Short mmCIF file of C-alpha atoms in Angstrom, two decimals:
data_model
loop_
_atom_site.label_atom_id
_atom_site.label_comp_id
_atom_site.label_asym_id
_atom_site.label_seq_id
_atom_site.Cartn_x
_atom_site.Cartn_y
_atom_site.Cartn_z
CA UNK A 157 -10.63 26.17 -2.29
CA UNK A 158 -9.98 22.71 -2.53
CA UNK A 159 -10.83 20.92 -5.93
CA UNK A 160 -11.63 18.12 -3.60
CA UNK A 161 -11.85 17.52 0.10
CA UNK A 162 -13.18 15.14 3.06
CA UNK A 163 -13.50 16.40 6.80
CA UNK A 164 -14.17 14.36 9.46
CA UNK A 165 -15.05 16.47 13.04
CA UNK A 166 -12.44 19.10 12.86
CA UNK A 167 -9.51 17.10 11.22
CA UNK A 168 -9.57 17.11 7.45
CA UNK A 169 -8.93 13.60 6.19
CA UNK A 170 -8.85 14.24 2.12
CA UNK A 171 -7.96 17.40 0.58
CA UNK A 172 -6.40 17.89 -2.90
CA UNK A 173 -4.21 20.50 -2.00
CA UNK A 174 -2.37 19.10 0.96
CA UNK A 175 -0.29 16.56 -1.16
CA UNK A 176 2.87 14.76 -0.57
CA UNK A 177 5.18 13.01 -2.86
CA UNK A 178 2.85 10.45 -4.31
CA UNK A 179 4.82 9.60 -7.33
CA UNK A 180 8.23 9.13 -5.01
CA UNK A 181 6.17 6.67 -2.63
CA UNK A 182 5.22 4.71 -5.70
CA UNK A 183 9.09 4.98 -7.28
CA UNK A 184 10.69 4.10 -3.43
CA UNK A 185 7.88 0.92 -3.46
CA UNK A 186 8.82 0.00 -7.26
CA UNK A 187 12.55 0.08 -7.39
CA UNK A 188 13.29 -3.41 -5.91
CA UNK A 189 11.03 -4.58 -8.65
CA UNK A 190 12.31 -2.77 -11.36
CA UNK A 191 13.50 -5.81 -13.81
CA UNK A 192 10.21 -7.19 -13.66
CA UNK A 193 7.13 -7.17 -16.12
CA UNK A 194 4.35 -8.49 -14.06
CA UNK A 195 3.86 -6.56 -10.98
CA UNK A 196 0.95 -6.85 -8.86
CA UNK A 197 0.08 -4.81 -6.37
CA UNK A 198 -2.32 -4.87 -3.23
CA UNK A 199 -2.74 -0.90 -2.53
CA UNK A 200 -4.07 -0.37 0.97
CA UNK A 201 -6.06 3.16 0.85
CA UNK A 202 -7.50 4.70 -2.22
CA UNK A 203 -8.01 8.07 -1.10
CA UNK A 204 -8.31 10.57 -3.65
CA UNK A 205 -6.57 8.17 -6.11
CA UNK A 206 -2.97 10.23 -6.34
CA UNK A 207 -0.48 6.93 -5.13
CA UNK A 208 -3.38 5.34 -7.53
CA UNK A 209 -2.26 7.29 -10.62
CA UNK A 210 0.99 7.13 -9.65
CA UNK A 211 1.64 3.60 -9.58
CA UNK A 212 -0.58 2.98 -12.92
CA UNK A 213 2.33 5.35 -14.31
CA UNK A 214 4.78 2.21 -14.22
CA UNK A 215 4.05 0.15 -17.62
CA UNK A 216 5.47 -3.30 -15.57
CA UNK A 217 2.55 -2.86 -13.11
CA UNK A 218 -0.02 -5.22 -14.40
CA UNK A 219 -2.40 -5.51 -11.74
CA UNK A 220 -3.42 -3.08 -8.55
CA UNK A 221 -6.19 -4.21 -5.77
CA UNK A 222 -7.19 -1.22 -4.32
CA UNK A 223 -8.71 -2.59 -0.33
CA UNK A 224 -10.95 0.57 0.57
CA UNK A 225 -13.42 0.21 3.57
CA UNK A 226 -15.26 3.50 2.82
CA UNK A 227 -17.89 3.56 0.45
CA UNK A 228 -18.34 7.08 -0.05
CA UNK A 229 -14.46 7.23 -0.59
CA UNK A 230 -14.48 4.85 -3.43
CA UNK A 231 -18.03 6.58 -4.91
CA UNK A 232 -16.29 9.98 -5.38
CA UNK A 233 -12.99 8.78 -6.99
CA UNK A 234 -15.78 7.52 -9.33
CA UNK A 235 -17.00 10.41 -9.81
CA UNK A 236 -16.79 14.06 -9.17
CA UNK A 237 -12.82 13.36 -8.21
CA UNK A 238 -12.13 11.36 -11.23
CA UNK A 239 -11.98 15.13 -12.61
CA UNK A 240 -8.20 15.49 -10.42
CA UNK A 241 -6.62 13.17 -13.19
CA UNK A 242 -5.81 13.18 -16.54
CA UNK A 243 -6.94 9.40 -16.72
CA UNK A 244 -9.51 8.70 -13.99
CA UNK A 245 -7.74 5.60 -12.06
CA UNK A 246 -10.53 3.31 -10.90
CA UNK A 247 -11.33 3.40 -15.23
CA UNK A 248 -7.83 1.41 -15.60
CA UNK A 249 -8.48 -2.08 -16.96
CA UNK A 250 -5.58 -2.80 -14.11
CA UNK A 251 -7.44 -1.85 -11.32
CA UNK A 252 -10.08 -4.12 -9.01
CA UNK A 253 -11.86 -2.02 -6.49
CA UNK A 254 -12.13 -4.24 -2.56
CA UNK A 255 -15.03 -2.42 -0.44
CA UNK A 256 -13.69 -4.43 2.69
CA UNK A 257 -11.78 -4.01 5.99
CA UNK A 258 -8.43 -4.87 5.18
CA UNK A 259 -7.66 -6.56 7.94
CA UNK A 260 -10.26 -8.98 6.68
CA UNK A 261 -9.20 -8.83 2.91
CA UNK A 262 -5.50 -9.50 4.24
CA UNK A 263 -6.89 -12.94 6.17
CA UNK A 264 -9.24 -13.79 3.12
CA UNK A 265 -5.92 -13.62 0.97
CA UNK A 266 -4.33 -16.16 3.38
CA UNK A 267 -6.94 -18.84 3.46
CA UNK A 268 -8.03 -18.40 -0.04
CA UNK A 269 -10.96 -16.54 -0.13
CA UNK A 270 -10.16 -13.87 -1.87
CA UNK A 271 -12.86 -12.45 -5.00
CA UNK A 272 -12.08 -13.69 -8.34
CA UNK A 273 -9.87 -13.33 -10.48
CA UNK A 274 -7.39 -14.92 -7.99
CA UNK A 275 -3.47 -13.90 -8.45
CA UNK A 276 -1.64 -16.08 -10.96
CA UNK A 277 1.17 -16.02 -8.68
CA UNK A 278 1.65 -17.27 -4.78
CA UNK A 279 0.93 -13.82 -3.80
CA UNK A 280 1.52 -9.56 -4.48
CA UNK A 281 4.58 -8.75 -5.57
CA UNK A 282 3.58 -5.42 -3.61
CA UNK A 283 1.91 -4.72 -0.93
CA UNK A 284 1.58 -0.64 0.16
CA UNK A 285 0.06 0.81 3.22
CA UNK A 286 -1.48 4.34 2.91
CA UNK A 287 -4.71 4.29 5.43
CA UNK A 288 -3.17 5.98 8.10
CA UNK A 289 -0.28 9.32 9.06
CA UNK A 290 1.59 6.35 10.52
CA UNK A 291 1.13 4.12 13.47
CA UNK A 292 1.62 6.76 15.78
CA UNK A 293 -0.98 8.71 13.97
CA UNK A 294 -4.51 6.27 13.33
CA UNK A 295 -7.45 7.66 11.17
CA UNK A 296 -9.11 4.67 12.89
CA UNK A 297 -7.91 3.28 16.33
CA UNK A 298 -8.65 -0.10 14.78
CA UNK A 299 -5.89 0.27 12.55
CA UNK A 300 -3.27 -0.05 15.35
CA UNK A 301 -3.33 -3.85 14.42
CA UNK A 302 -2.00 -3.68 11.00
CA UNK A 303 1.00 -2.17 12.29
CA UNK A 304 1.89 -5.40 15.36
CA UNK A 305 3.44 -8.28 15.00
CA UNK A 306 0.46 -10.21 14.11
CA UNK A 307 -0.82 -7.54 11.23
CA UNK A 308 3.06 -7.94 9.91
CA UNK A 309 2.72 -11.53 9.49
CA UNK A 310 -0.42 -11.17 8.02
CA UNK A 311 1.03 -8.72 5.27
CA UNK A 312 4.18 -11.50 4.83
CA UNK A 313 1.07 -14.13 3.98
CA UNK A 314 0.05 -11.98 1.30
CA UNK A 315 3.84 -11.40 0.19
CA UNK A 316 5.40 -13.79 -2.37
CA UNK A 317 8.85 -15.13 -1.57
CA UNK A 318 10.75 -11.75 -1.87
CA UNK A 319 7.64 -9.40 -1.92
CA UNK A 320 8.09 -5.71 -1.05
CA UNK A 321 6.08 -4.20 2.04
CA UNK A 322 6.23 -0.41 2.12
CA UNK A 323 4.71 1.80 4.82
CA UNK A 324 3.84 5.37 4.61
CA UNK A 325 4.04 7.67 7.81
CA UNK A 326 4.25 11.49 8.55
CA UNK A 327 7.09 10.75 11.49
CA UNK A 328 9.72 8.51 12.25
CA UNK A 329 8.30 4.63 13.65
CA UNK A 330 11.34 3.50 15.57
CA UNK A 331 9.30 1.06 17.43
CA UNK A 332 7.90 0.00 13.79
CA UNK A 333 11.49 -0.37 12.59
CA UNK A 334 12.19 -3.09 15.15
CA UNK A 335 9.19 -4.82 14.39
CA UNK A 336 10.32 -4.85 10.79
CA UNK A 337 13.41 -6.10 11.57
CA UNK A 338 11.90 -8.77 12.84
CA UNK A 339 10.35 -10.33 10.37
CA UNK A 340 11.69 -9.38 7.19
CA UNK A 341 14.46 -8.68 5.17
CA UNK A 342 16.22 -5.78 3.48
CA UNK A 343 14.70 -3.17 6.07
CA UNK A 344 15.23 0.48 4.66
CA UNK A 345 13.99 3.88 6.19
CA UNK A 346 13.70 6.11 3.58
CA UNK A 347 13.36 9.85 4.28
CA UNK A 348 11.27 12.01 1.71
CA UNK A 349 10.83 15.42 1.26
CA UNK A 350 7.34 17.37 1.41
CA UNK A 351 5.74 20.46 1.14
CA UNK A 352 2.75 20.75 3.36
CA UNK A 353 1.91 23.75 5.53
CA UNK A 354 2.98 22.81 9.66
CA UNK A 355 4.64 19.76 8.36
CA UNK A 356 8.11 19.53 9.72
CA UNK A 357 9.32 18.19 6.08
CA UNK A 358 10.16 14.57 6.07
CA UNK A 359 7.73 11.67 5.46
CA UNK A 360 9.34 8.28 5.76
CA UNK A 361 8.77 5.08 4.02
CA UNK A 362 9.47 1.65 5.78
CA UNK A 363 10.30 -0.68 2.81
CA UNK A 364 11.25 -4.67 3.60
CA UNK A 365 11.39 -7.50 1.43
CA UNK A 366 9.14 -10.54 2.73
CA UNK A 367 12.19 -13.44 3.05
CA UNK A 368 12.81 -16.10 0.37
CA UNK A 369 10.99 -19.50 1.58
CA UNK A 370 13.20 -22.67 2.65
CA UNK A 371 13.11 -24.98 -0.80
CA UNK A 372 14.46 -28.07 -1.79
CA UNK A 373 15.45 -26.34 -5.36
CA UNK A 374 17.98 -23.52 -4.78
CA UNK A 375 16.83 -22.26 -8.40
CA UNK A 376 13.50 -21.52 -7.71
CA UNK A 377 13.29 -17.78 -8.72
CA UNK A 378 12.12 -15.12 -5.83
CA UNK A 379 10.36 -11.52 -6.50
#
């Protein structure tokens, strides 16, 4: 039995014991950012908290905005699956809690709307999809925006100049790759090993670096 689980029809959506690599997805999102100290994060999908936990693992990670559009999901990380961790996430004085859309948080962002406290900086230094399997596999068909050209740009908005965008999915997104390419910079397609019963294996995360802006001053530092 599951210490924790969510079903929705026939197709379980949360279950703590089909996991995948977590702590890698939050290492393969980190490592361009590695000689920084001030990290900030905009984590798309709390679920049961794991990629949470995981990225709070990473001292130079001083903020995370967690965008959940589920109620209920955010309720029982607060509570009965708080249990699943050593250190219950959402209690991390790092952590802000979104009950919104994101599609909506991600335009708020851009114009300036976002809730207080506002970033220091010109945007995330991160920015990390987890809501779906992949664009070729939706919890919501709504989703399928984040993943075109116009959801892209919005996710550059939120970027600062050199920013990392990583995207989780179950299966290869060649069509996602392009898109990518696109757009951004420093495109990678990183193949990751799992464990998870009729799972052929491999998860992939798309990584790209949001590109530097034109300036005036060739100093100006980037992400």
């Amino acid at each position: 039995k599951s210490a924790g689980s969510g079903q929705a029809g026939e197709r379980v959506i949360l279950s703590s014991e089909i996991r995948r690599a977590e702590g890698e997805l939050a290492n393969i999102s980190l490592v361009p950012l590695r000689d920084r100290t001030d990290v900030t994060v905009l984590l798309a999908g709390l679920g049961m908290g794991y990629l949470l936990a995981a990225l709070l693992q990473h001292r130079h990670v001083q903020r995370v905005d967690v965008v959940e559009h589920n109620p209920a999901i955010i309720e029982w990380n607060r509570t009965h699956l708080s249990t699943l961790h050593a250190s219950p996430p959402l209690a991390d004085e790092r952590v802000r809690v979104y009950p919104s859309g994101l599609a909506k948080y991600l335009r708020d962002v851009r114009y300036g709307v976002m809730p207080e406290p506002k970033l220091e900086t010109e945007g995330y230094f991160l920015a990390l999809l987890d809501v779906d399997d992949g664009p070729g596999a939706l919890s919501r068909p709504q989703n399928e925006d984040l993943y075109s050209d116009d959801g892209l740009m919005d996710f550059e908005e939120v970027l600062r100049p050199g920013g990392v965008l990583c995207i989780w999915s179950s299966q290869r997104e060649p069509a996602l790759l392009e898109r990518l390419k696109a757009r951004f910079q420093n495109i990678a397609e990183i193949a990751t090993p799992v464990d998870v019963p009729g799972h052929p294996g491999l998860d992939y995360v798309y990584r790209c670096r949001r590109r530097p802006n034109p300036s005036k001053n060739p100093t100006r530092a980037q992400a």
